[in-house]
């Protein structure tokens, strides 16, 4: 069930996942929730997007993404070069989730398999925190 879209969402989410059968449904769900979504199948594609798109509000990536950079190196690059971009990593290995804690926003990390509703709720809360910080 999709959340009520009472407040229009004007955020762009970059979804990085090499498994097309995982990436497409979460990207479609986030679009249905009102987000602008850009898809990348690897860290290489994600890096190109991050370098050329002016606004990426959230980087949502598999912790074990394909490409020259692993998800943690991609997150570190994003932190350094796009500090306003929120980062959410999802993965199944416990060690990956612990390592992600040093790079991601406060709060729990998403474990795979995840529910699309949980991803959208987490992203919405991150953006709400950012809006609150900017208003202060």
Short mmCIF file of N, CA and C in Angstrom, two decimals:
data_model
loop_
_atom_site.label_atom_id
_atom_site.label_comp_id
_atom_site.label_asym_id
_atom_site.label_seq_id
_atom_site.Cartn_x
_atom_site.Cartn_y
_atom_site.Cartn_z
N UNK A 1 0.84 -1.18 0.00
CA UNK A 1 0.00 0.00 0.00
C UNK A 1 0.88 1.24 0.00
N UNK A 2 0.60 2.15 -0.88
CA UNK A 2 1.41 3.36 -1.00
C UNK A 2 0.93 4.41 -0.02
N UNK A 3 1.86 5.21 0.52
CA UNK A 3 1.47 6.24 1.47
C UNK A 3 0.67 7.34 0.79
N UNK A 4 -0.12 8.05 1.60
CA UNK A 4 -0.83 9.22 1.08
C UNK A 4 0.18 10.26 0.66
N UNK A 5 0.00 10.81 -0.50
CA UNK A 5 0.89 11.86 -0.98
C UNK A 5 0.26 13.21 -0.68
N UNK A 6 0.08 13.51 0.61
CA UNK A 6 -0.53 14.78 1.00
C UNK A 6 0.39 15.95 0.68
N UNK A 7 1.65 15.76 0.92
CA UNK A 7 2.63 16.80 0.64
C UNK A 7 3.43 16.39 -0.58
N UNK A 8 3.46 17.23 -1.63
CA UNK A 8 4.23 16.86 -2.82
C UNK A 8 5.71 16.68 -2.47
N UNK A 9 6.30 15.69 -3.09
CA UNK A 9 7.72 15.40 -2.86
C UNK A 9 8.50 15.97 -4.03
N UNK A 10 9.52 16.72 -3.72
CA UNK A 10 10.34 17.28 -4.80
C UNK A 10 11.79 16.83 -4.59
N UNK A 11 11.95 15.53 -4.36
CA UNK A 11 13.28 14.99 -4.11
C UNK A 11 13.65 14.00 -5.20
N UNK A 12 14.95 13.95 -5.47
CA UNK A 12 15.47 13.01 -6.46
C UNK A 12 16.27 11.93 -5.74
N UNK A 13 15.94 10.68 -6.06
CA UNK A 13 16.61 9.53 -5.45
C UNK A 13 17.37 8.79 -6.55
N UNK A 14 18.64 8.53 -6.29
CA UNK A 14 19.46 7.72 -7.17
C UNK A 14 19.47 6.30 -6.60
N UNK A 15 18.87 5.36 -7.32
CA UNK A 15 18.79 3.97 -6.89
C UNK A 15 19.90 3.19 -7.60
N UNK A 16 20.82 2.62 -6.80
CA UNK A 16 21.96 1.89 -7.36
C UNK A 16 21.82 0.43 -6.95
N UNK A 17 21.54 -0.40 -7.94
CA UNK A 17 21.34 -1.84 -7.70
C UNK A 17 21.62 -2.56 -9.00
N UNK A 18 22.51 -3.56 -8.96
CA UNK A 18 22.83 -4.28 -10.18
C UNK A 18 21.80 -5.32 -10.55
N UNK A 19 21.01 -5.80 -9.60
CA UNK A 19 19.97 -6.79 -9.89
C UNK A 19 18.72 -6.06 -10.39
N UNK A 20 18.46 -6.18 -11.68
CA UNK A 20 17.35 -5.45 -12.31
C UNK A 20 16.00 -5.82 -11.68
N UNK A 21 15.84 -7.06 -11.25
CA UNK A 21 14.57 -7.48 -10.64
C UNK A 21 14.37 -6.91 -9.23
N UNK A 22 15.39 -6.35 -8.67
CA UNK A 22 15.26 -5.63 -7.39
C UNK A 22 15.17 -4.14 -7.66
N UNK A 23 16.02 -3.65 -8.58
CA UNK A 23 16.06 -2.20 -8.86
C UNK A 23 14.75 -1.67 -9.45
N UNK A 24 14.20 -2.36 -10.43
CA UNK A 24 13.00 -1.85 -11.10
C UNK A 24 11.80 -1.70 -10.18
N UNK A 25 11.48 -2.69 -9.34
CA UNK A 25 10.31 -2.52 -8.46
C UNK A 25 10.47 -1.40 -7.44
N UNK A 26 11.67 -1.27 -6.83
CA UNK A 26 11.83 -0.19 -5.84
C UNK A 26 11.82 1.16 -6.52
N UNK A 27 12.40 1.26 -7.71
CA UNK A 27 12.38 2.53 -8.45
C UNK A 27 10.95 2.89 -8.83
N UNK A 28 10.18 1.91 -9.30
CA UNK A 28 8.77 2.16 -9.66
C UNK A 28 7.96 2.58 -8.44
N UNK A 29 8.20 1.92 -7.32
CA UNK A 29 7.47 2.26 -6.10
C UNK A 29 7.77 3.70 -5.67
N UNK A 30 9.04 4.06 -5.67
CA UNK A 30 9.42 5.42 -5.27
C UNK A 30 8.83 6.46 -6.24
N UNK A 31 8.80 6.15 -7.53
CA UNK A 31 8.15 7.06 -8.49
C UNK A 31 6.67 7.21 -8.17
N UNK A 32 6.00 6.10 -7.85
CA UNK A 32 4.58 6.14 -7.50
C UNK A 32 4.34 6.98 -6.24
N UNK A 33 5.36 7.06 -5.39
CA UNK A 33 5.26 7.87 -4.17
C UNK A 33 5.56 9.34 -4.43
N UNK A 34 5.97 9.68 -5.65
CA UNK A 34 6.19 11.07 -6.01
C UNK A 34 7.63 11.50 -6.14
N UNK A 35 8.57 10.59 -5.93
CA UNK A 35 9.98 10.95 -6.07
C UNK A 35 10.40 10.93 -7.53
N UNK A 36 11.38 11.76 -7.87
CA UNK A 36 12.07 11.63 -9.15
C UNK A 36 13.14 10.56 -8.91
N UNK A 37 13.22 9.58 -9.78
CA UNK A 37 14.14 8.46 -9.57
C UNK A 37 15.05 8.31 -10.77
N UNK A 38 16.33 8.16 -10.48
CA UNK A 38 17.33 7.85 -11.50
C UNK A 38 17.89 6.49 -11.11
N UNK A 39 18.00 5.61 -12.08
CA UNK A 39 18.49 4.26 -11.82
C UNK A 39 19.91 4.09 -12.33
N UNK A 40 20.70 3.34 -11.57
CA UNK A 40 22.06 2.99 -11.98
C UNK A 40 22.28 1.52 -11.66
N UNK A 41 22.91 0.81 -12.58
CA UNK A 41 23.15 -0.62 -12.41
C UNK A 41 24.51 -0.92 -11.78
N UNK A 42 25.32 0.11 -11.58
CA UNK A 42 26.65 -0.10 -11.01
C UNK A 42 27.13 1.19 -10.35
N UNK A 43 28.20 1.06 -9.59
CA UNK A 43 28.79 2.26 -8.98
C UNK A 43 29.36 3.18 -10.06
N UNK A 44 29.81 2.59 -11.16
CA UNK A 44 30.34 3.40 -12.27
C UNK A 44 29.25 4.32 -12.83
N UNK A 45 28.06 3.74 -13.09
CA UNK A 45 26.94 4.54 -13.60
C UNK A 45 26.51 5.58 -12.55
N UNK A 46 26.49 5.18 -11.29
CA UNK A 46 26.09 6.09 -10.23
C UNK A 46 27.04 7.28 -10.14
N UNK A 47 28.32 7.03 -10.27
CA UNK A 47 29.31 8.10 -10.21
C UNK A 47 29.11 9.10 -11.34
N UNK A 48 28.80 8.62 -12.54
CA UNK A 48 28.52 9.52 -13.66
C UNK A 48 27.30 10.38 -13.34
N UNK A 49 26.26 9.77 -12.80
CA UNK A 49 25.05 10.52 -12.45
C UNK A 49 25.39 11.57 -11.39
N UNK A 50 26.11 11.17 -10.36
CA UNK A 50 26.45 12.11 -9.28
C UNK A 50 27.32 13.27 -9.78
N UNK A 51 28.15 13.02 -10.77
CA UNK A 51 29.02 14.06 -11.30
C UNK A 51 28.28 15.01 -12.24
N UNK A 52 27.17 14.57 -12.84
CA UNK A 52 26.53 15.39 -13.87
C UNK A 52 25.14 15.91 -13.54
N UNK A 53 24.49 15.37 -12.53
CA UNK A 53 23.17 15.86 -12.13
C UNK A 53 23.33 16.82 -10.96
N UNK A 54 22.73 17.98 -11.07
CA UNK A 54 22.91 18.98 -10.03
C UNK A 54 22.22 18.61 -8.73
N UNK A 55 21.09 17.92 -8.80
CA UNK A 55 20.36 17.61 -7.58
C UNK A 55 20.12 16.12 -7.45
N UNK A 56 20.82 15.52 -6.51
CA UNK A 56 20.54 14.16 -6.07
C UNK A 56 20.37 14.29 -4.56
N UNK A 57 19.14 14.11 -4.09
CA UNK A 57 18.86 14.28 -2.67
C UNK A 57 19.23 13.06 -1.85
N UNK A 58 19.01 11.88 -2.44
CA UNK A 58 19.26 10.63 -1.72
C UNK A 58 19.95 9.63 -2.64
N UNK A 59 21.02 9.04 -2.14
CA UNK A 59 21.68 7.92 -2.80
C UNK A 59 21.22 6.67 -2.06
N UNK A 60 20.46 5.80 -2.74
CA UNK A 60 19.99 4.55 -2.16
C UNK A 60 20.68 3.43 -2.91
N UNK A 61 21.58 2.70 -2.21
CA UNK A 61 22.43 1.73 -2.90
C UNK A 61 22.46 0.40 -2.18
N UNK A 62 22.60 -0.64 -2.97
CA UNK A 62 22.89 -1.96 -2.44
C UNK A 62 24.31 -1.90 -1.86
N UNK A 63 24.51 -2.53 -0.71
CA UNK A 63 25.83 -2.52 -0.07
C UNK A 63 26.85 -3.32 -0.87
N UNK A 64 26.37 -4.20 -1.74
CA UNK A 64 27.27 -5.03 -2.54
C UNK A 64 27.06 -4.74 -4.02
N UNK A 65 27.19 -3.50 -4.40
CA UNK A 65 26.93 -3.07 -5.78
C UNK A 65 28.11 -3.40 -6.69
N UNK A 66 27.81 -3.66 -7.96
CA UNK A 66 28.85 -3.93 -8.95
C UNK A 66 29.53 -2.62 -9.35
N UNK A 67 30.73 -2.73 -9.89
CA UNK A 67 31.44 -1.56 -10.40
C UNK A 67 32.83 -1.44 -9.82
N UNK A 68 33.55 -0.44 -10.31
CA UNK A 68 34.93 -0.22 -9.86
C UNK A 68 34.99 0.16 -8.39
N UNK A 69 34.00 0.92 -7.93
CA UNK A 69 33.93 1.29 -6.51
C UNK A 69 32.92 0.40 -5.81
N UNK A 70 33.24 -0.04 -4.59
CA UNK A 70 32.21 -0.73 -3.84
C UNK A 70 31.28 0.34 -3.25
N UNK A 71 30.20 -0.09 -2.64
CA UNK A 71 29.21 0.86 -2.13
C UNK A 71 29.80 1.80 -1.08
N UNK A 72 30.75 1.32 -0.31
CA UNK A 72 31.34 2.15 0.73
C UNK A 72 32.24 3.23 0.13
N UNK A 73 33.00 2.89 -0.90
CA UNK A 73 33.83 3.88 -1.58
C UNK A 73 32.93 4.90 -2.30
N UNK A 74 31.84 4.43 -2.90
CA UNK A 74 30.88 5.34 -3.54
C UNK A 74 30.27 6.28 -2.50
N UNK A 75 29.96 5.75 -1.33
CA UNK A 75 29.41 6.58 -0.25
C UNK A 75 30.42 7.62 0.21
N UNK A 76 31.67 7.20 0.35
CA UNK A 76 32.72 8.14 0.77
C UNK A 76 32.90 9.24 -0.28
N UNK A 77 32.89 8.88 -1.56
CA UNK A 77 33.01 9.88 -2.62
C UNK A 77 31.84 10.86 -2.52
N UNK A 78 30.64 10.33 -2.31
CA UNK A 78 29.46 11.17 -2.22
C UNK A 78 29.55 12.10 -1.02
N UNK A 79 29.96 11.59 0.13
CA UNK A 79 30.11 12.43 1.33
C UNK A 79 31.07 13.60 1.07
N UNK A 80 32.16 13.29 0.38
CA UNK A 80 33.18 14.31 0.12
C UNK A 80 32.73 15.33 -0.92
N UNK A 81 32.10 14.87 -1.99
CA UNK A 81 31.78 15.73 -3.13
C UNK A 81 30.35 16.21 -3.19
N UNK A 82 29.44 15.54 -2.51
CA UNK A 82 28.02 15.90 -2.49
C UNK A 82 27.52 15.82 -1.05
N UNK A 83 28.04 16.63 -0.13
CA UNK A 83 27.71 16.48 1.29
C UNK A 83 26.23 16.65 1.64
N UNK A 84 25.45 17.28 0.78
CA UNK A 84 24.02 17.45 1.05
C UNK A 84 23.23 16.19 0.71
N UNK A 85 23.82 15.28 -0.04
CA UNK A 85 23.13 14.07 -0.45
C UNK A 85 23.07 13.08 0.71
N UNK A 86 21.86 12.64 1.04
CA UNK A 86 21.68 11.63 2.08
C UNK A 86 22.02 10.27 1.48
N UNK A 87 22.57 9.39 2.32
CA UNK A 87 23.00 8.08 1.86
C UNK A 87 22.27 6.99 2.63
N UNK A 88 21.72 6.05 1.89
CA UNK A 88 21.06 4.89 2.49
C UNK A 88 21.62 3.66 1.79
N UNK A 89 22.23 2.76 2.59
CA UNK A 89 22.74 1.51 2.04
C UNK A 89 21.87 0.36 2.54
N UNK A 90 21.60 -0.58 1.67
CA UNK A 90 20.83 -1.76 2.04
C UNK A 90 21.66 -3.00 1.74
N UNK A 91 21.69 -3.92 2.68
CA UNK A 91 22.45 -5.13 2.45
C UNK A 91 22.08 -6.21 3.43
N UNK A 92 22.46 -7.42 3.10
CA UNK A 92 22.15 -8.53 3.97
C UNK A 92 23.27 -8.93 4.92
N UNK A 93 24.52 -8.80 4.54
CA UNK A 93 25.57 -9.21 5.48
C UNK A 93 25.64 -8.28 6.69
N UNK A 94 25.71 -8.88 7.87
CA UNK A 94 25.78 -8.08 9.09
C UNK A 94 27.02 -7.18 9.09
N UNK A 95 28.13 -7.68 8.60
CA UNK A 95 29.35 -6.87 8.58
C UNK A 95 29.19 -5.65 7.68
N UNK A 96 28.48 -5.82 6.56
CA UNK A 96 28.25 -4.68 5.67
C UNK A 96 27.38 -3.64 6.36
N UNK A 97 26.37 -4.08 7.08
CA UNK A 97 25.49 -3.14 7.77
C UNK A 97 26.25 -2.38 8.85
N UNK A 98 27.14 -3.07 9.56
CA UNK A 98 27.93 -2.38 10.60
C UNK A 98 28.86 -1.35 9.97
N UNK A 99 29.53 -1.72 8.89
CA UNK A 99 30.43 -0.79 8.21
C UNK A 99 29.66 0.39 7.65
N UNK A 100 28.45 0.13 7.17
CA UNK A 100 27.63 1.20 6.61
C UNK A 100 27.26 2.23 7.67
N UNK A 101 27.20 1.83 8.91
CA UNK A 101 26.83 2.75 9.98
C UNK A 101 27.73 3.96 10.07
N UNK A 102 28.96 3.83 9.65
CA UNK A 102 29.88 4.96 9.70
C UNK A 102 29.63 5.95 8.57
N UNK A 103 28.91 5.52 7.54
CA UNK A 103 28.71 6.35 6.37
C UNK A 103 27.29 6.87 6.22
N UNK A 104 26.34 6.17 6.81
CA UNK A 104 24.94 6.49 6.57
C UNK A 104 24.39 7.44 7.62
N UNK A 105 23.17 7.87 7.37
CA UNK A 105 22.48 8.75 8.29
C UNK A 105 22.17 7.99 9.58
N UNK A 106 21.78 8.71 10.63
CA UNK A 106 21.43 8.08 11.88
C UNK A 106 20.22 7.18 11.70
N UNK A 107 20.13 6.19 12.53
CA UNK A 107 18.98 5.31 12.50
C UNK A 107 19.33 3.93 11.99
N UNK A 108 18.34 3.07 11.91
CA UNK A 108 18.61 1.70 11.48
C UNK A 108 18.94 1.63 10.00
N UNK A 109 19.64 0.59 9.64
CA UNK A 109 19.98 0.38 8.24
C UNK A 109 19.00 -0.62 7.67
N UNK A 110 18.76 -0.55 6.41
CA UNK A 110 17.80 -1.43 5.77
C UNK A 110 18.46 -2.75 5.42
N UNK A 111 17.84 -3.83 5.85
CA UNK A 111 18.35 -5.16 5.54
C UNK A 111 17.60 -5.71 4.33
N UNK A 112 18.31 -6.41 3.50
CA UNK A 112 17.69 -7.06 2.34
C UNK A 112 17.26 -8.46 2.75
N UNK A 113 16.13 -8.92 2.33
CA UNK A 113 15.18 -8.21 1.46
C UNK A 113 14.42 -7.16 2.25
N UNK A 114 14.13 -6.04 1.63
CA UNK A 114 13.43 -4.96 2.28
C UNK A 114 12.06 -4.78 1.64
N UNK A 115 11.17 -4.16 2.38
CA UNK A 115 9.85 -3.81 1.87
C UNK A 115 9.94 -2.41 1.26
N UNK A 116 9.37 -2.19 0.09
CA UNK A 116 9.41 -0.86 -0.51
C UNK A 116 8.87 0.23 0.42
N UNK A 117 7.85 -0.10 1.20
CA UNK A 117 7.28 0.88 2.13
C UNK A 117 8.30 1.33 3.16
N UNK A 118 9.14 0.38 3.62
CA UNK A 118 10.17 0.71 4.61
C UNK A 118 11.23 1.63 4.00
N UNK A 119 11.58 1.40 2.75
CA UNK A 119 12.56 2.25 2.07
C UNK A 119 12.00 3.66 1.94
N UNK A 120 10.77 3.79 1.47
CA UNK A 120 10.16 5.11 1.27
C UNK A 120 10.02 5.83 2.60
N UNK A 121 9.61 5.11 3.64
CA UNK A 121 9.47 5.73 4.96
C UNK A 121 10.81 6.25 5.46
N UNK A 122 11.86 5.47 5.28
CA UNK A 122 13.19 5.87 5.73
C UNK A 122 13.66 7.12 4.97
N UNK A 123 13.47 7.12 3.66
CA UNK A 123 13.87 8.27 2.85
C UNK A 123 13.07 9.50 3.24
N UNK A 124 11.77 9.34 3.44
CA UNK A 124 10.92 10.47 3.83
C UNK A 124 11.39 11.07 5.17
N UNK A 125 11.75 10.20 6.12
CA UNK A 125 12.23 10.70 7.42
C UNK A 125 13.56 11.44 7.28
N UNK A 126 14.48 10.92 6.44
CA UNK A 126 15.76 11.61 6.22
C UNK A 126 15.54 13.00 5.64
N UNK A 127 14.66 13.08 4.65
CA UNK A 127 14.40 14.38 4.01
C UNK A 127 13.69 15.32 4.97
N UNK A 128 12.83 14.80 5.82
CA UNK A 128 12.14 15.65 6.81
C UNK A 128 13.15 16.21 7.80
N UNK A 129 14.11 15.39 8.22
CA UNK A 129 15.16 15.88 9.12
C UNK A 129 15.99 16.96 8.46
N UNK A 130 16.31 16.78 7.19
CA UNK A 130 17.08 17.78 6.46
C UNK A 130 16.29 19.08 6.35
N UNK A 131 15.00 18.99 6.05
CA UNK A 131 14.16 20.20 5.96
C UNK A 131 14.08 20.91 7.30
N UNK A 132 13.98 20.15 8.37
CA UNK A 132 13.93 20.75 9.71
C UNK A 132 15.23 21.45 10.04
N UNK A 133 16.36 20.83 9.67
CA UNK A 133 17.67 21.45 9.92
C UNK A 133 17.83 22.74 9.12
N UNK A 134 17.34 22.75 7.88
CA UNK A 134 17.46 23.94 7.04
C UNK A 134 16.56 25.06 7.52
N UNK A 135 15.46 24.72 8.20
CA UNK A 135 14.52 25.73 8.69
C UNK A 135 15.01 26.39 9.97
N UNK A 136 15.91 25.68 10.69
CA UNK A 136 16.39 26.19 11.99
C UNK A 136 17.35 27.33 11.83
#
